[in-house]
């Protein structure tokens, strides 16, 4: 009885061991790297699983931990039960100068294949990438090459991990046949490189690669970048540029002035239209002729205005004649002051003296009559003008009461 049980257990164990031995492990395990991007890839024979689904598990550990005397070794799992035949280890943040052991196995229905291990050192095994960006800028007859460093997975420069990284630059004169042109080269670790000894006004093409000599690493060459060099500017080109700038400035000023004039005209026409006033202004200024408010003349009212000639008369001169009284004249000696004595003389001397006094009195009366006549004529002239103006004012404003014309007739002072 015990022998039969032993045989059954032995056959079941051998069967399971044979089944496990039948599951083939992955093969052709390789690392695809670029700067700090790491991908572990492998291959596997699908016929070994038949119709069953197969998965893979990938783990890693630092190599120095394998030499530890501890019985339990903690492997870090990066990909577990995945159906892909690759595993990205970039997110594991492997130290660039470290050494790691990687392993992978296949899983089918709870059965596992044996582990396949691979040693990996980023500093030694990881490839270096080409420059991220290359720009060419002409500097006279030379060319300045601006180089951007290759970047890590965290967008930092690879020079942080490889301080002795440098660039190998090839440049040549562009032509139809590349083989006929002479290729020149220069190496530099700087990010700005000047290519000397170039011909002015000539096209040159540049291509470069990244190199690291310690492990003999080198990237692929970049695609060619071409740029034309410059030289001394000819005088005719300077003249053309100057003339063009003058024309452009003139056109700009002309357009600016025209635009300003047009904007001002439009603004004035919009806000202050010609010959147009608001309705309430027109009603207030045009419909109240009898009020004290000044009226606004319209084109129709201007035609109704009556105009007449105005005569301007000079102001008459006011003459004042003063005759001294007889008492002021001196009396000759021998004559009496009485009037009887004056009239008693009948001689020649008396007649001649009286005739002189009377002749003087007669001339004074004549002058007085002439002055009175001139004053009357001037007064009649001014009165006629004032009466005509008063009549016109009454015709234009019938509601205004006429005022009597006041004249001063006592403008002449007559003294006899």
mmCIF file of C-alpha atoms in Angstrom:
data_model
loop_
_atom_site.group_PDB
_atom_site.id
_atom_site.type_symbol
_atom_site.label_atom_id
_atom_site.label_comp_id
_atom_site.label_asym_id
_atom_site.label_seq_id
_atom_site.Cartn_x
_atom_site.Cartn_y
_atom_site.Cartn_z
ATOM 1 C CA UNK A 1 0.000 0.000 0.000
ATOM 2 C CA UNK A 2 2.735 2.439 0.935
ATOM 3 C CA UNK A 3 4.767 1.466 -2.093
ATOM 4 C CA UNK A 4 1.850 2.238 -4.417
ATOM 5 C CA UNK A 5 1.345 5.678 -2.830
ATOM 6 C CA UNK A 6 5.010 6.423 -3.211
ATOM 7 C CA UNK A 7 4.924 5.511 -6.895
ATOM 8 C CA UNK A 8 1.931 7.822 -7.482
ATOM 9 C CA UNK A 9 3.616 10.801 -5.831
ATOM 10 C CA UNK A 10 6.802 10.140 -7.777
ATOM 11 C CA UNK A 11 4.980 10.014 -11.109
ATOM 12 C CA UNK A 12 3.062 13.277 -10.348
ATOM 13 C CA UNK A 13 6.312 15.071 -9.477
ATOM 14 C CA UNK A 14 8.051 13.861 -12.589
ATOM 15 C CA UNK A 15 5.067 14.953 -14.694
ATOM 16 C CA UNK A 16 5.111 18.472 -13.270
ATOM 17 C CA UNK A 17 8.851 18.773 -13.704
ATOM 18 C CA UNK A 18 8.573 17.712 -17.308
ATOM 19 C CA UNK A 19 5.790 20.236 -17.886
ATOM 20 C CA UNK A 20 7.883 23.021 -16.452
ATOM 21 C CA UNK A 21 10.850 21.941 -18.503
ATOM 22 C CA UNK A 22 8.744 22.095 -21.631
ATOM 23 C CA UNK A 23 8.138 25.968 -21.213
ATOM 24 C CA UNK A 24 11.009 27.623 -23.098
ATOM 25 C CA UNK A 25 12.571 30.818 -21.701
ATOM 26 C CA UNK A 26 12.881 34.069 -23.696
ATOM 27 C CA UNK A 27 15.880 34.384 -25.982
ATOM 28 C CA UNK A 28 17.787 37.162 -27.829
ATOM 29 C CA UNK A 29 17.568 39.562 -24.873
ATOM 30 C CA UNK A 30 18.981 42.983 -25.870
ATOM 31 C CA UNK A 31 19.014 46.589 -24.650
ATOM 32 C CA UNK A 32 17.931 49.487 -26.871
ATOM 33 C CA UNK A 33 19.322 52.700 -25.411
ATOM 34 C CA UNK A 34 19.641 56.368 -26.318
ATOM 35 C CA UNK A 35 21.116 58.772 -23.769
ATOM 36 C CA UNK A 36 19.085 57.836 -20.652
ATOM 37 C CA UNK A 37 16.246 56.018 -22.410
ATOM 38 C CA UNK A 38 16.512 52.245 -21.766
ATOM 39 C CA UNK A 39 14.309 49.534 -23.272
ATOM 40 C CA UNK A 40 14.856 45.797 -22.677
ATOM 41 C CA UNK A 41 13.562 43.648 -25.521
ATOM 42 C CA UNK A 42 13.542 39.862 -26.234
ATOM 43 C CA UNK A 43 11.989 37.209 -28.405
ATOM 44 C CA UNK A 44 10.036 34.005 -27.612
ATOM 45 C CA UNK A 45 8.687 31.005 -29.529
ATOM 46 C CA UNK A 46 4.886 31.188 -29.462
ATOM 47 C CA UNK A 47 4.527 27.535 -30.517
ATOM 48 C CA UNK A 48 5.698 26.441 -27.073
ATOM 49 C CA UNK A 49 2.503 27.856 -25.489
ATOM 50 C CA UNK A 50 0.125 26.521 -28.120
ATOM 51 C CA UNK A 51 -3.243 28.265 -27.838
ATOM 52 C CA UNK A 52 -2.544 29.624 -24.367
ATOM 53 C CA UNK A 53 -1.692 33.251 -23.633
ATOM 54 C CA UNK A 54 1.855 33.972 -22.602
ATOM 55 C CA UNK A 55 3.051 36.848 -20.370
ATOM 56 C CA UNK A 56 6.462 38.060 -19.283
ATOM 57 C CA UNK A 57 7.942 39.448 -16.078
ATOM 58 C CA UNK A 58 10.991 41.738 -15.927
ATOM 59 C CA UNK A 59 13.034 42.549 -12.810
ATOM 60 C CA UNK A 60 16.286 44.361 -12.018
ATOM 61 C CA UNK A 61 18.713 44.748 -9.123
ATOM 62 C CA UNK A 62 22.037 46.474 -8.564
ATOM 63 C CA UNK A 63 24.903 44.080 -9.240
ATOM 64 C CA UNK A 64 26.709 44.791 -5.990
ATOM 65 C CA UNK A 65 23.688 43.415 -4.092
ATOM 66 C CA UNK A 66 24.217 39.987 -5.643
ATOM 67 C CA UNK A 67 27.419 39.647 -3.662
ATOM 68 C CA UNK A 68 25.601 40.290 -0.427
ATOM 69 C CA UNK A 69 25.533 37.412 2.043
ATOM 70 C CA UNK A 70 21.842 37.891 2.712
ATOM 71 C CA UNK A 71 19.728 34.912 1.757
ATOM 72 C CA UNK A 72 16.756 36.976 0.588
ATOM 73 C CA UNK A 73 17.493 39.290 -2.343
ATOM 74 C CA UNK A 74 14.877 41.915 -3.228
ATOM 75 C CA UNK A 75 14.488 42.246 -6.977
ATOM 76 C CA UNK A 76 12.624 45.323 -8.265
ATOM 77 C CA UNK A 77 9.894 44.520 -10.778
ATOM 78 C CA UNK A 78 9.578 46.925 -13.680
ATOM 79 C CA UNK A 79 7.136 44.959 -15.872
ATOM 80 C CA UNK A 80 4.890 42.231 -14.471
ATOM 81 C CA UNK A 81 2.691 39.829 -16.431
ATOM 82 C CA UNK A 82 2.873 41.871 -19.626
ATOM 83 C CA UNK A 83 2.158 40.462 -23.061
ATOM 84 C CA UNK A 84 4.642 42.814 -24.756
ATOM 85 C CA UNK A 85 8.058 41.520 -25.704
ATOM 86 C CA UNK A 86 9.782 44.617 -24.353
ATOM 87 C CA UNK A 87 9.986 46.533 -21.120
ATOM 88 C CA UNK A 88 10.805 50.255 -20.720
ATOM 89 C CA UNK A 89 13.228 50.842 -17.851
ATOM 90 C CA UNK A 90 13.497 54.610 -18.323
ATOM 91 C CA UNK A 91 11.148 55.374 -15.443
ATOM 92 C CA UNK A 92 13.265 53.252 -13.066
ATOM 93 C CA UNK A 93 15.852 56.077 -12.857
ATOM 94 C CA UNK A 94 18.861 53.842 -13.159
ATOM 95 C CA UNK A 95 22.056 55.583 -12.145
ATOM 96 C CA UNK A 96 24.133 56.388 -15.212
ATOM 97 C CA UNK A 97 27.381 55.118 -13.655
ATOM 98 C CA UNK A 98 25.832 52.058 -11.974
ATOM 99 C CA UNK A 99 25.866 48.384 -12.991
ATOM 100 C CA UNK A 100 22.619 46.418 -12.909
ATOM 101 C CA UNK A 101 21.450 42.846 -13.451
ATOM 102 C CA UNK A 102 18.288 42.466 -15.510
ATOM 103 C CA UNK A 103 16.212 39.294 -15.867
ATOM 104 C CA UNK A 104 13.060 38.192 -17.701
ATOM 105 C CA UNK A 105 10.915 35.027 -17.825
ATOM 106 C CA UNK A 106 7.796 33.683 -19.545
ATOM 107 C CA UNK A 107 4.482 32.747 -17.836
ATOM 108 C CA UNK A 108 1.831 30.369 -19.236
ATOM 109 C CA UNK A 109 -1.160 29.236 -17.131
ATOM 110 C CA UNK A 110 0.744 29.493 -13.863
ATOM 111 C CA UNK A 111 3.811 27.837 -15.268
ATOM 112 C CA UNK A 112 7.070 29.811 -15.388
ATOM 113 C CA UNK A 113 10.152 29.493 -17.507
ATOM 114 C CA UNK A 114 13.624 29.920 -16.191
ATOM 115 C CA UNK A 115 15.061 33.449 -15.743
ATOM 116 C CA UNK A 116 17.250 34.926 -18.440
ATOM 117 C CA UNK A 117 19.697 37.493 -17.016
ATOM 118 C CA UNK A 118 21.632 40.332 -18.656
ATOM 119 C CA UNK A 119 24.160 42.764 -17.211
ATOM 120 C CA UNK A 120 23.698 46.441 -18.065
ATOM 121 C CA UNK A 121 25.868 49.525 -17.377
ATOM 122 C CA UNK A 122 24.434 52.810 -18.818
ATOM 123 C CA UNK A 123 27.804 54.568 -18.897
ATOM 124 C CA UNK A 124 29.271 51.752 -20.967
ATOM 125 C CA UNK A 125 26.337 50.355 -22.922
ATOM 126 C CA UNK A 126 23.994 53.301 -23.459
ATOM 127 C CA UNK A 127 24.357 55.034 -26.814
ATOM 128 C CA UNK A 128 24.761 58.794 -27.052
ATOM 129 C CA UNK A 129 22.445 60.862 -29.204
ATOM 130 C CA UNK A 130 23.136 63.515 -31.826
ATOM 131 C CA UNK A 131 22.777 67.240 -31.024
ATOM 132 C CA UNK A 132 19.187 68.223 -30.412
ATOM 133 C CA UNK A 133 19.295 71.320 -32.642
ATOM 134 C CA UNK A 134 21.784 72.977 -35.011
ATOM 135 C CA UNK A 135 21.515 76.604 -36.236
ATOM 136 C CA UNK A 136 23.760 78.429 -38.706
ATOM 137 C CA UNK A 137 24.182 82.218 -38.563
ATOM 138 C CA UNK A 138 26.372 84.151 -41.031
ATOM 139 C CA UNK A 139 29.079 86.320 -39.437
ATOM 140 C CA UNK A 140 30.527 88.247 -42.363
ATOM 141 C CA UNK A 141 32.448 85.777 -44.475
ATOM 142 C CA UNK A 142 32.336 83.175 -41.650
ATOM 143 C CA UNK A 143 29.586 80.998 -40.220
ATOM 144 C CA UNK A 144 28.605 80.664 -36.560
ATOM 145 C CA UNK A 145 27.249 77.229 -35.632
ATOM 146 C CA UNK A 146 24.954 77.094 -32.584
ATOM 147 C CA UNK A 147 24.684 73.586 -31.119
ATOM 148 C CA UNK A 148 22.123 72.300 -28.610
ATOM 149 C CA UNK A 149 23.305 69.422 -26.399
ATOM 150 C CA UNK A 150 21.587 66.019 -26.510
ATOM 151 C CA UNK A 151 18.988 65.744 -23.762
ATOM 152 C CA UNK A 152 18.235 63.117 -21.126
ATOM 153 C CA UNK A 153 14.830 61.729 -20.246
ATOM 154 C CA UNK A 154 14.386 64.665 -17.840
ATOM 155 C CA UNK A 155 15.295 67.258 -20.540
ATOM 156 C CA UNK A 156 18.693 68.015 -19.037
ATOM 157 C CA UNK A 157 21.992 68.129 -20.906
ATOM 158 C CA UNK A 158 23.925 64.909 -21.383
ATOM 159 C CA UNK A 159 27.052 66.828 -20.411
ATOM 160 C CA UNK A 160 25.901 66.426 -16.815
ATOM 161 C CA UNK A 161 26.653 62.688 -17.183
ATOM 162 C CA UNK A 162 29.418 62.939 -19.811
ATOM 163 C CA UNK A 163 31.507 66.057 -19.121
ATOM 164 C CA UNK A 164 33.985 65.222 -21.908
ATOM 165 C CA UNK A 165 31.347 65.108 -24.590
ATOM 166 C CA UNK A 166 32.312 66.981 -27.772
ATOM 167 C CA UNK A 167 31.145 67.490 -31.362
ATOM 168 C CA UNK A 168 32.777 66.494 -34.626
ATOM 169 C CA UNK A 169 31.747 68.938 -37.399
ATOM 170 C CA UNK A 170 32.014 68.438 -41.146
ATOM 171 C CA UNK A 171 31.426 71.336 -43.583
ATOM 172 C CA UNK A 172 31.836 71.714 -47.324
ATOM 173 C CA UNK A 173 30.973 74.077 -50.144
ATOM 174 C CA UNK A 174 27.617 73.240 -51.629
ATOM 175 C CA UNK A 175 27.690 72.079 -55.223
ATOM 176 C CA UNK A 176 25.810 69.801 -57.562
ATOM 177 C CA UNK A 177 28.297 66.984 -57.089
ATOM 178 C CA UNK A 178 29.116 66.395 -53.417
ATOM 179 C CA UNK A 179 32.186 64.313 -54.305
ATOM 180 C CA UNK A 180 33.900 67.176 -56.117
ATOM 181 C CA UNK A 181 33.696 69.508 -53.092
ATOM 182 C CA UNK A 182 36.382 69.396 -50.426
ATOM 183 C CA UNK A 183 35.136 68.433 -46.953
ATOM 184 C CA UNK A 184 36.690 70.164 -43.976
ATOM 185 C CA UNK A 185 36.285 69.150 -40.348
ATOM 186 C CA UNK A 186 36.634 70.627 -36.918
ATOM 187 C CA UNK A 187 36.001 69.294 -33.389
ATOM 188 C CA UNK A 188 34.891 71.334 -30.390
ATOM 189 C CA UNK A 189 33.127 70.857 -27.072
ATOM 190 C CA UNK A 190 31.671 74.414 -27.169
ATOM 191 C CA UNK A 191 28.096 75.107 -28.072
ATOM 192 C CA UNK A 192 29.050 77.941 -30.440
ATOM 193 C CA UNK A 193 31.634 77.181 -33.125
ATOM 194 C CA UNK A 194 32.867 79.581 -35.826
ATOM 195 C CA UNK A 195 33.872 78.057 -39.144
ATOM 196 C CA UNK A 196 36.806 80.126 -40.478
ATOM 197 C CA UNK A 197 38.408 80.642 -43.901
ATOM 198 C CA UNK A 198 35.189 80.640 -45.897
ATOM 199 C CA UNK A 199 34.509 82.402 -49.166
ATOM 200 C CA UNK A 200 32.153 85.404 -49.122
ATOM 201 C CA UNK A 201 28.728 85.043 -50.700
ATOM 202 C CA UNK A 202 29.113 81.266 -50.907
ATOM 203 C CA UNK A 203 26.800 78.474 -49.774
ATOM 204 C CA UNK A 204 28.178 75.987 -47.230
ATOM 205 C CA UNK A 205 26.608 72.879 -45.698
ATOM 206 C CA UNK A 206 27.306 71.574 -42.172
ATOM 207 C CA UNK A 207 26.760 68.167 -40.555
ATOM 208 C CA UNK A 208 27.972 66.928 -37.163
ATOM 209 C CA UNK A 209 27.908 64.101 -34.637
ATOM 210 C CA UNK A 210 28.385 63.683 -30.874
ATOM 211 C CA UNK A 211 31.414 61.794 -29.600
ATOM 212 C CA UNK A 212 32.618 60.362 -26.275
ATOM 213 C CA UNK A 213 36.096 58.836 -26.473
ATOM 214 C CA UNK A 214 36.259 56.987 -23.159
ATOM 215 C CA UNK A 215 34.002 54.154 -24.363
ATOM 216 C CA UNK A 216 34.423 55.123 -28.022
ATOM 217 C CA UNK A 217 30.829 56.319 -28.337
ATOM 218 C CA UNK A 218 29.628 58.314 -31.315
ATOM 219 C CA UNK A 219 26.201 59.292 -32.569
ATOM 220 C CA UNK A 220 24.929 59.395 -36.098
ATOM 221 C CA UNK A 221 25.522 62.520 -38.199
ATOM 222 C CA UNK A 222 22.810 65.146 -38.347
ATOM 223 C CA UNK A 223 21.130 66.073 -41.585
ATOM 224 C CA UNK A 224 23.041 68.762 -43.541
ATOM 225 C CA UNK A 225 22.243 72.412 -42.754
ATOM 226 C CA UNK A 226 23.171 74.932 -45.469
ATOM 227 C CA UNK A 227 23.689 78.705 -45.214
ATOM 228 C CA UNK A 228 25.210 81.421 -47.427
ATOM 229 C CA UNK A 229 28.063 83.530 -46.116
ATOM 230 C CA UNK A 230 28.133 87.304 -46.380
ATOM 231 C CA UNK A 231 30.724 89.887 -47.361
ATOM 232 C CA UNK A 232 31.263 93.591 -47.971
ATOM 233 C CA UNK A 233 28.033 95.248 -49.049
ATOM 234 C CA UNK A 234 28.374 96.876 -52.535
ATOM 235 C CA UNK A 235 27.714 100.617 -52.869
ATOM 236 C CA UNK A 236 24.787 100.175 -55.240
ATOM 237 C CA UNK A 237 23.006 97.965 -52.717
ATOM 238 C CA UNK A 238 23.504 100.590 -50.014
ATOM 239 C CA UNK A 239 22.061 103.258 -52.348
ATOM 240 C CA UNK A 240 19.057 101.085 -53.189
ATOM 241 C CA UNK A 241 18.393 100.443 -49.501
ATOM 242 C CA UNK A 242 18.664 104.159 -48.713
ATOM 243 C CA UNK A 243 16.365 105.150 -51.575
ATOM 244 C CA UNK A 244 13.852 102.493 -50.619
ATOM 245 C CA UNK A 245 13.823 103.656 -47.010
ATOM 246 C CA UNK A 246 13.175 107.254 -48.134
ATOM 247 C CA UNK A 247 10.276 106.182 -50.333
ATOM 248 C CA UNK A 248 8.783 104.099 -47.552
ATOM 249 C CA UNK A 249 9.095 106.966 -45.034
ATOM 250 C CA UNK A 250 7.479 109.396 -47.488
ATOM 251 C CA UNK A 251 4.588 107.060 -48.164
ATOM 252 C CA UNK A 252 4.086 106.442 -44.470
ATOM 253 C CA UNK A 253 4.026 110.175 -43.697
ATOM 254 C CA UNK A 254 1.668 110.851 -46.623
ATOM 255 C CA UNK A 255 -0.718 108.138 -45.537
ATOM 256 C CA UNK A 256 -0.553 109.371 -41.953
ATOM 257 C CA UNK A 257 -1.411 112.953 -42.935
ATOM 258 C CA UNK A 258 -4.206 111.842 -45.231
ATOM 259 C CA UNK A 259 -5.604 109.540 -42.577
ATOM 260 C CA UNK A 260 -5.488 112.305 -39.949
ATOM 261 C CA UNK A 261 -7.239 114.768 -42.277
ATOM 262 C CA UNK A 262 -9.901 112.226 -43.197
ATOM 263 C CA UNK A 263 -10.517 111.327 -39.546
ATOM 264 C CA UNK A 264 -10.818 114.983 -38.519
ATOM 265 C CA UNK A 265 -13.172 115.726 -41.393
ATOM 266 C CA UNK A 266 -15.337 112.717 -40.618
ATOM 267 C CA UNK A 267 -15.379 113.564 -36.907
ATOM 268 C CA UNK A 268 -16.354 117.184 -37.607
ATOM 269 C CA UNK A 269 -19.044 116.230 -40.115
ATOM 270 C CA UNK A 270 -20.510 113.647 -37.734
ATOM 271 C CA UNK A 271 -20.621 115.799 -34.603
ATOM 272 C CA UNK A 272 -21.059 119.255 -36.199
ATOM 273 C CA UNK A 273 -23.018 118.862 -39.468
ATOM 274 C CA UNK A 274 -23.012 122.058 -41.613
ATOM 275 C CA UNK A 275 -26.135 124.273 -41.665
ATOM 276 C CA UNK A 276 -27.890 122.034 -39.203
ATOM 277 C CA UNK A 277 -28.975 122.793 -35.660
ATOM 278 C CA UNK A 278 -31.101 120.842 -33.230
ATOM 279 C CA UNK A 279 -34.835 121.400 -33.556
ATOM 280 C CA UNK A 280 -35.291 123.051 -30.150
ATOM 281 C CA UNK A 281 -32.539 125.571 -31.011
ATOM 282 C CA UNK A 282 -34.304 126.511 -34.234
ATOM 283 C CA UNK A 283 -37.675 126.917 -32.494
ATOM 284 C CA UNK A 284 -36.114 129.072 -29.782
ATOM 285 C CA UNK A 285 -34.120 131.343 -32.080
ATOM 286 C CA UNK A 286 -36.380 131.593 -35.144
ATOM 287 C CA UNK A 287 -39.934 131.577 -33.741
ATOM 288 C CA UNK A 288 -39.676 134.474 -31.281
ATOM 289 C CA UNK A 289 -39.284 137.660 -33.292
ATOM 290 C CA UNK A 290 -40.797 139.936 -30.644
ATOM 291 C CA UNK A 291 -38.632 138.755 -27.779
ATOM 292 C CA UNK A 292 -35.380 140.283 -26.564
ATOM 293 C CA UNK A 293 -33.428 137.168 -27.603
ATOM 294 C CA UNK A 294 -31.321 137.705 -30.754
ATOM 295 C CA UNK A 295 -32.900 136.110 -33.763
ATOM 296 C CA UNK A 296 -31.169 133.624 -36.022
ATOM 297 C CA UNK A 297 -31.306 134.768 -39.623
ATOM 298 C CA UNK A 298 -32.298 132.164 -42.140
ATOM 299 C CA UNK A 299 -31.569 132.357 -45.883
ATOM 300 C CA UNK A 300 -35.225 133.367 -46.490
ATOM 301 C CA UNK A 301 -35.104 136.180 -43.958
ATOM 302 C CA UNK A 302 -31.918 137.615 -45.441
ATOM 303 C CA UNK A 303 -33.690 138.256 -48.747
ATOM 304 C CA UNK A 304 -36.384 140.292 -46.943
ATOM 305 C CA UNK A 305 -33.905 142.778 -45.458
ATOM 306 C CA UNK A 306 -34.290 146.314 -46.883
ATOM 307 C CA UNK A 307 -31.186 148.365 -47.331
ATOM 308 C CA UNK A 308 -30.982 152.117 -48.044
ATOM 309 C CA UNK A 309 -28.249 154.651 -48.440
ATOM 310 C CA UNK A 310 -27.138 156.397 -45.300
ATOM 311 C CA UNK A 311 -26.157 160.036 -45.489
ATOM 312 C CA UNK A 312 -23.688 161.274 -42.932
ATOM 313 C CA UNK A 313 -23.838 165.021 -42.268
ATOM 314 C CA UNK A 314 -21.065 166.842 -40.480
ATOM 315 C CA UNK A 315 -21.846 168.438 -37.172
ATOM 316 C CA UNK A 316 -22.371 172.229 -37.682
ATOM 317 C CA UNK A 317 -19.807 174.496 -36.153
ATOM 318 C CA UNK A 318 -21.053 176.502 -33.201
ATOM 319 C CA UNK A 319 -19.831 180.018 -33.293
ATOM 320 C CA UNK A 320 -20.031 182.291 -30.274
ATOM 321 C CA UNK A 321 -19.836 186.048 -30.801
ATOM 322 C CA UNK A 322 -19.367 188.251 -27.784
ATOM 323 C CA UNK A 323 -19.891 192.040 -28.187
ATOM 324 C CA UNK A 324 -18.527 194.020 -25.313
ATOM 325 C CA UNK A 325 -20.911 196.531 -23.698
ATOM 326 C CA UNK A 326 -20.524 200.205 -24.541
ATOM 327 C CA UNK A 327 -19.274 200.924 -21.058
ATOM 328 C CA UNK A 328 -16.078 199.007 -21.815
ATOM 329 C CA UNK A 329 -15.048 201.402 -24.650
ATOM 330 C CA UNK A 330 -12.795 204.340 -23.501
ATOM 331 C CA UNK A 331 -14.305 207.847 -23.634
ATOM 332 C CA UNK A 332 -12.054 210.597 -25.117
ATOM 333 C CA UNK A 333 -11.230 213.520 -22.921
ATOM 334 C CA UNK A 334 -13.450 216.574 -23.410
ATOM 335 C CA UNK A 335 -16.522 214.488 -24.076
ATOM 336 C CA UNK A 336 -19.310 213.901 -21.650
ATOM 337 C CA UNK A 337 -20.677 210.552 -21.008
ATOM 338 C CA UNK A 338 -24.273 211.554 -21.555
ATOM 339 C CA UNK A 339 -25.987 210.578 -24.694
ATOM 340 C CA UNK A 340 -27.148 214.190 -25.290
ATOM 341 C CA UNK A 341 -23.656 215.323 -25.855
ATOM 342 C CA UNK A 342 -23.094 212.429 -28.309
ATOM 343 C CA UNK A 343 -26.074 213.482 -30.411
ATOM 344 C CA UNK A 344 -25.375 217.277 -30.057
ATOM 345 C CA UNK A 345 -22.416 217.128 -32.316
ATOM 346 C CA UNK A 346 -23.284 217.633 -35.888
ATOM 347 C CA UNK A 347 -19.835 218.395 -37.241
ATOM 348 C CA UNK A 348 -17.714 216.392 -39.534
ATOM 349 C CA UNK A 349 -15.763 214.653 -36.786
ATOM 350 C CA UNK A 350 -18.924 213.692 -34.933
ATOM 351 C CA UNK A 351 -20.570 212.361 -38.064
ATOM 352 C CA UNK A 352 -17.603 210.304 -38.936
ATOM 353 C CA UNK A 353 -17.411 208.797 -35.412
ATOM 354 C CA UNK A 354 -21.105 207.930 -35.275
ATOM 355 C CA UNK A 355 -20.987 206.455 -38.725
ATOM 356 C CA UNK A 356 -18.174 204.178 -37.591
ATOM 357 C CA UNK A 357 -20.143 202.940 -34.560
ATOM 358 C CA UNK A 358 -23.287 202.302 -36.555
ATOM 359 C CA UNK A 359 -21.426 200.601 -39.344
ATOM 360 C CA UNK A 360 -19.988 198.238 -36.793
ATOM 361 C CA UNK A 361 -23.354 197.474 -35.361
ATOM 362 C CA UNK A 362 -24.760 196.836 -38.813
ATOM 363 C CA UNK A 363 -22.090 194.315 -39.685
ATOM 364 C CA UNK A 364 -22.692 192.454 -36.407
ATOM 365 C CA UNK A 365 -26.381 192.117 -37.157
ATOM 366 C CA UNK A 366 -25.559 190.703 -40.612
ATOM 367 C CA UNK A 367 -23.200 188.084 -39.204
ATOM 368 C CA UNK A 368 -25.812 187.073 -36.647
ATOM 369 C CA UNK A 369 -28.446 186.515 -39.344
ATOM 370 C CA UNK A 370 -26.075 184.347 -41.411
ATOM 371 C CA UNK A 371 -25.216 182.109 -38.439
ATOM 372 C CA UNK A 372 -28.870 181.679 -37.523
ATOM 373 C CA UNK A 373 -29.669 180.615 -41.101
ATOM 374 C CA UNK A 374 -26.836 177.989 -41.167
ATOM 375 C CA UNK A 375 -28.003 176.504 -37.888
ATOM 376 C CA UNK A 376 -31.545 176.215 -39.150
ATOM 377 C CA UNK A 377 -30.415 174.410 -42.290
ATOM 378 C CA UNK A 378 -28.294 171.910 -40.292
ATOM 379 C CA UNK A 379 -31.136 171.317 -37.875
ATOM 380 C CA UNK A 380 -33.530 170.564 -40.709
ATOM 381 C CA UNK A 381 -31.029 168.111 -42.241
ATOM 382 C CA UNK A 382 -30.503 166.145 -39.049
ATOM 383 C CA UNK A 383 -34.220 166.159 -38.273
ATOM 384 C CA UNK A 384 -34.993 164.723 -41.713
ATOM 385 C CA UNK A 385 -32.470 161.922 -41.240
ATOM 386 C CA UNK A 386 -33.779 161.078 -37.780
ATOM 387 C CA UNK A 387 -37.376 161.051 -38.978
ATOM 388 C CA UNK A 388 -36.565 158.699 -41.895
ATOM 389 C CA UNK A 389 -34.675 156.274 -39.582
ATOM 390 C CA UNK A 390 -37.569 156.336 -37.097
ATOM 391 C CA UNK A 391 -40.025 155.486 -39.852
ATOM 392 C CA UNK A 392 -37.898 152.514 -40.951
ATOM 393 C CA UNK A 393 -37.603 151.232 -37.408
ATOM 394 C CA UNK A 394 -41.358 151.431 -36.963
ATOM 395 C CA UNK A 395 -41.922 149.516 -40.188
ATOM 396 C CA UNK A 396 -39.502 146.728 -39.150
ATOM 397 C CA UNK A 397 -40.779 146.480 -35.571
ATOM 398 C CA UNK A 398 -44.360 147.652 -35.500
ATOM 399 C CA UNK A 399 -44.800 146.574 -31.904
ATOM 400 C CA UNK A 400 -42.121 148.928 -30.652
ATOM 401 C CA UNK A 401 -43.614 152.245 -29.626
ATOM 402 C CA UNK A 402 -42.157 155.228 -31.387
ATOM 403 C CA UNK A 403 -40.338 157.742 -29.209
ATOM 404 C CA UNK A 404 -40.468 161.457 -29.921
ATOM 405 C CA UNK A 405 -37.388 162.828 -31.521
ATOM 406 C CA UNK A 406 -35.851 165.286 -29.133
ATOM 407 C CA UNK A 407 -33.825 168.009 -30.648
ATOM 408 C CA UNK A 408 -32.059 170.798 -28.944
ATOM 409 C CA UNK A 409 -32.566 174.034 -30.671
ATOM 410 C CA UNK A 410 -30.468 175.969 -28.265
ATOM 411 C CA UNK A 411 -27.111 174.787 -29.557
ATOM 412 C CA UNK A 412 -25.968 178.246 -30.613
ATOM 413 C CA UNK A 413 -25.206 180.801 -27.981
ATOM 414 C CA UNK A 414 -25.907 184.186 -29.313
ATOM 415 C CA UNK A 415 -24.735 187.139 -27.359
ATOM 416 C CA UNK A 416 -25.428 190.594 -28.588
#
